[in-house]
């Protein structure tokens, strides 16, 4: 656990390819997608919050604070990041926030450790995870002192592109290896977008148990 880091799970997507609704609450391996994410992510951070819009009551069983977007309209993942930065600034003494997506049940259990290590000694720096030569912008370390800049980026400039904001901040890329389960290679940032993805995640989950 890193007590200097607050964590936020981004679960505010519209899940169109899954037919709408909260895909993070779909069943996987006898639990919900979100349960798997929490089990891997919560031990890595000092405090954890959930980013989601609408009725927070549907997440009541998780015992997590739920933070809606603070930017009007559906501004995508960056709105959730900003909500998390504001929440951490108001409720914690953590100088950093790490984000994780709510539909990634196999996220690395050393995510926070490696992102923090990449920025050690570099004040105010950001770090983003990558794997297989691809960045994963929803898995990143954000210094709290970037929140005013992010608010201007979203509200004043109307820019919603996570990668564009990261480019502006000279974000450090941290590569995570492709993993192996029983001879099957998979990306630890594999996320659930479609029913076929959910079926594949179920197969991977069963392989982990076997």
GROMACS .gro file of C-alpha atoms in nm, residues 17-166:
model
  150
   17UNK     CA    1  -2.090  -0.225  -2.716
   18UNK     CA    2  -2.224  -0.421  -2.418
   19UNK     CA    3  -2.576  -0.291  -2.474
   20UNK     CA    4  -2.558  -0.010  -2.219
   21UNK     CA    5  -2.576  -0.020  -1.841
   22UNK     CA    6  -2.292  -0.073  -1.594
   23UNK     CA    7  -2.059  -0.329  -1.747
   24UNK     CA    8  -1.841  -0.309  -1.438
   25UNK     CA    9  -2.124  -0.486  -1.251
   26UNK     CA   10  -2.136  -0.782  -1.493
   27UNK     CA   11  -2.056  -1.124  -1.350
   28UNK     CA   12  -1.712  -1.277  -1.396
   29UNK     CA   13  -1.585  -1.587  -1.219
   30UNK     CA   14  -1.844  -1.575  -0.944
   31UNK     CA   15  -1.797  -1.204  -0.873
   32UNK     CA   16  -1.843  -0.876  -1.058
   33UNK     CA   17  -1.588  -0.713  -1.288
   34UNK     CA   18  -1.560  -0.429  -1.040
   35UNK     CA   19  -1.490  -0.671  -0.754
   36UNK     CA   20  -1.190  -0.807  -0.943
   37UNK     CA   21  -1.059  -0.456  -1.011
   38UNK     CA   22  -1.100  -0.354  -0.646
   39UNK     CA   23  -0.928  -0.670  -0.521
   40UNK     CA   24  -0.619  -0.592  -0.730
   41UNK     CA   25  -0.615  -0.214  -0.704
   42UNK     CA   26  -0.725  -0.131  -0.348
   43UNK     CA   27  -0.419  -0.287  -0.175
   44UNK     CA   28  -0.192  -0.062  -0.382
   45UNK     CA   29  -0.332   0.275  -0.270
   46UNK     CA   30  -0.395   0.460   0.055
   47UNK     CA   31  -0.758   0.539  -0.025
   48UNK     CA   32  -0.995   0.453  -0.308
   49UNK     CA   33  -1.293   0.622  -0.474
   50UNK     CA   34  -1.521   0.527  -0.763
   51UNK     CA   35  -1.594   0.755  -1.058
   52UNK     CA   36  -1.951   0.702  -1.181
   53UNK     CA   37  -2.250   0.915  -1.278
   54UNK     CA   38  -2.616   0.853  -1.200
   55UNK     CA   39  -2.762   0.693  -0.888
   56UNK     CA   40  -2.473   0.599  -0.655
   57UNK     CA   41  -2.703   0.354  -0.476
   58UNK     CA   42  -2.626   0.081  -0.728
   59UNK     CA   43  -2.274   0.066  -0.584
   60UNK     CA   44  -2.385   0.073  -0.219
   61UNK     CA   45  -2.246  -0.272  -0.144
   62UNK     CA   46  -1.890  -0.170  -0.229
   63UNK     CA   47  -1.836   0.063   0.068
   64UNK     CA   48  -1.658   0.310  -0.157
   65UNK     CA   49  -1.729   0.682  -0.201
   66UNK     CA   50  -1.878   0.751  -0.544
   67UNK     CA   51  -1.780   1.070  -0.723
   68UNK     CA   52  -1.975   1.196  -1.028
   69UNK     CA   53  -1.824   1.410  -1.302
   70UNK     CA   54  -1.772   1.773  -1.207
   71UNK     CA   55  -1.773   1.883  -1.573
   72UNK     CA   56  -2.106   1.930  -1.749
   73UNK     CA   57  -2.197   1.689  -2.027
   74UNK     CA   58  -2.031   1.355  -2.099
   75UNK     CA   59  -1.663   1.452  -2.122
   76UNK     CA   60  -1.523   1.099  -2.110
   77UNK     CA   61  -1.241   0.960  -1.894
   78UNK     CA   62  -1.075   1.297  -1.832
   79UNK     CA   63  -1.387   1.415  -1.649
   80UNK     CA   64  -1.352   1.118  -1.417
   81UNK     CA   65  -0.984   1.194  -1.366
   82UNK     CA   66  -1.065   1.555  -1.276
   83UNK     CA   67  -1.337   1.442  -1.035
   84UNK     CA   68  -1.082   1.214  -0.871
   85UNK     CA   69  -0.822   1.488  -0.844
   86UNK     CA   70  -1.078   1.721  -0.686
   87UNK     CA   71  -1.192   1.449  -0.446
   88UNK     CA   72  -0.835   1.366  -0.340
   89UNK     CA   73  -0.752   1.735  -0.288
   90UNK     CA   74  -1.063   1.784  -0.072
   91UNK     CA   75  -1.051   1.461   0.129
   92UNK     CA   76  -0.690   1.339   0.151
   93UNK     CA   77  -0.334   1.460   0.188
   94UNK     CA   78  -0.216   1.248  -0.103
   95UNK     CA   79  -0.005   1.437  -0.360
   96UNK     CA   80  -0.082   1.180  -0.632
   97UNK     CA   81  -0.380   1.004  -0.787
   98UNK     CA   82  -0.362   0.679  -0.982
   99UNK     CA   83  -0.645   0.591  -1.220
  100UNK     CA   84  -0.764   0.247  -1.327
  101UNK     CA   85  -1.046   0.138  -1.557
  102UNK     CA   86  -1.342  -0.048  -1.407
  103UNK     CA   87  -1.352  -0.313  -1.682
  104UNK     CA   88  -0.997  -0.452  -1.650
  105UNK     CA   89  -1.012  -0.753  -1.414
  106UNK     CA   90  -0.647  -0.855  -1.460
  107UNK     CA   91  -0.473  -0.520  -1.402
  108UNK     CA   92  -0.114  -0.545  -1.269
  109UNK     CA   93  -0.078  -0.579  -0.893
  110UNK     CA   94   0.239  -0.367  -0.910
  111UNK     CA   95   0.078  -0.087  -1.114
  112UNK     CA   96   0.116   0.188  -0.853
  113UNK     CA   97   0.463   0.076  -0.746
  114UNK     CA   98   0.602   0.093  -1.099
  115UNK     CA   99   0.431   0.420  -1.194
  116UNK     CA  100   0.563   0.583  -0.877
  117UNK     CA  101   0.913   0.447  -0.932
  118UNK     CA  102   0.922   0.598  -1.282
  119UNK     CA  103   0.857   0.947  -1.143
  120UNK     CA  104   1.081   0.932  -0.835
  121UNK     CA  105   1.277   1.254  -0.804
  122UNK     CA  106   1.089   1.423  -1.089
  123UNK     CA  107   0.855   1.672  -0.924
  124UNK     CA  108   0.509   1.708  -1.073
  125UNK     CA  109   0.563   1.441  -1.334
  126UNK     CA  110   0.302   1.205  -1.475
  127UNK     CA  111   0.337   0.840  -1.576
  128UNK     CA  112   0.120   0.623  -1.799
  129UNK     CA  113   0.113   0.245  -1.837
  130UNK     CA  114   0.174   0.070  -2.168
  131UNK     CA  115   0.190  -0.288  -2.292
  132UNK     CA  116   0.247  -0.444  -2.631
  133UNK     CA  117   0.362  -0.107  -2.771
  134UNK     CA  118   0.029   0.053  -2.677
  135UNK     CA  119  -0.039   0.319  -2.414
  136UNK     CA  120  -0.327   0.279  -2.169
  137UNK     CA  121  -0.420   0.637  -2.073
  138UNK     CA  122  -0.677   0.533  -1.812
  139UNK     CA  123  -0.394   0.371  -1.614
  140UNK     CA  124  -0.181   0.663  -1.507
  141UNK     CA  125  -0.025   0.852  -1.219
  142UNK     CA  126  -0.150   1.211  -1.190
  143UNK     CA  127   0.005   1.474  -0.958
  144UNK     CA  128  -0.268   1.670  -0.785
  145UNK     CA  129  -0.107   1.996  -0.891
  146UNK     CA  130  -0.216   1.928  -1.252
  147UNK     CA  131  -0.587   1.963  -1.176
  148UNK     CA  132  -0.620   2.333  -1.259
  149UNK     CA  133  -0.442   2.275  -1.589
  150UNK     CA  134  -0.672   1.979  -1.659
  151UNK     CA  135  -0.982   2.186  -1.577
  152UNK     CA  136  -0.875   2.455  -1.827
  153UNK     CA  137  -0.802   2.184  -2.085
  154UNK     CA  138  -1.151   2.035  -2.045
  155UNK     CA  139  -1.365   2.340  -1.978
  156UNK     CA  140  -1.194   2.633  -2.149
  157UNK     CA  141  -1.039   2.449  -2.443
  158UNK     CA  142  -1.310   2.183  -2.473
  159UNK     CA  143  -1.050   1.912  -2.536
  160UNK     CA  144  -1.143   1.561  -2.417
  161UNK     CA  145  -0.844   1.365  -2.551
  162UNK     CA  146  -0.647   1.202  -2.270
  163UNK     CA  147  -0.341   1.148  -2.489
  164UNK     CA  148  -0.335   1.517  -2.587
  165UNK     CA  149  -0.323   1.625  -2.224
  166UNK     CA  150  -0.052   1.371  -2.148
   0.00000   0.00000   0.00000
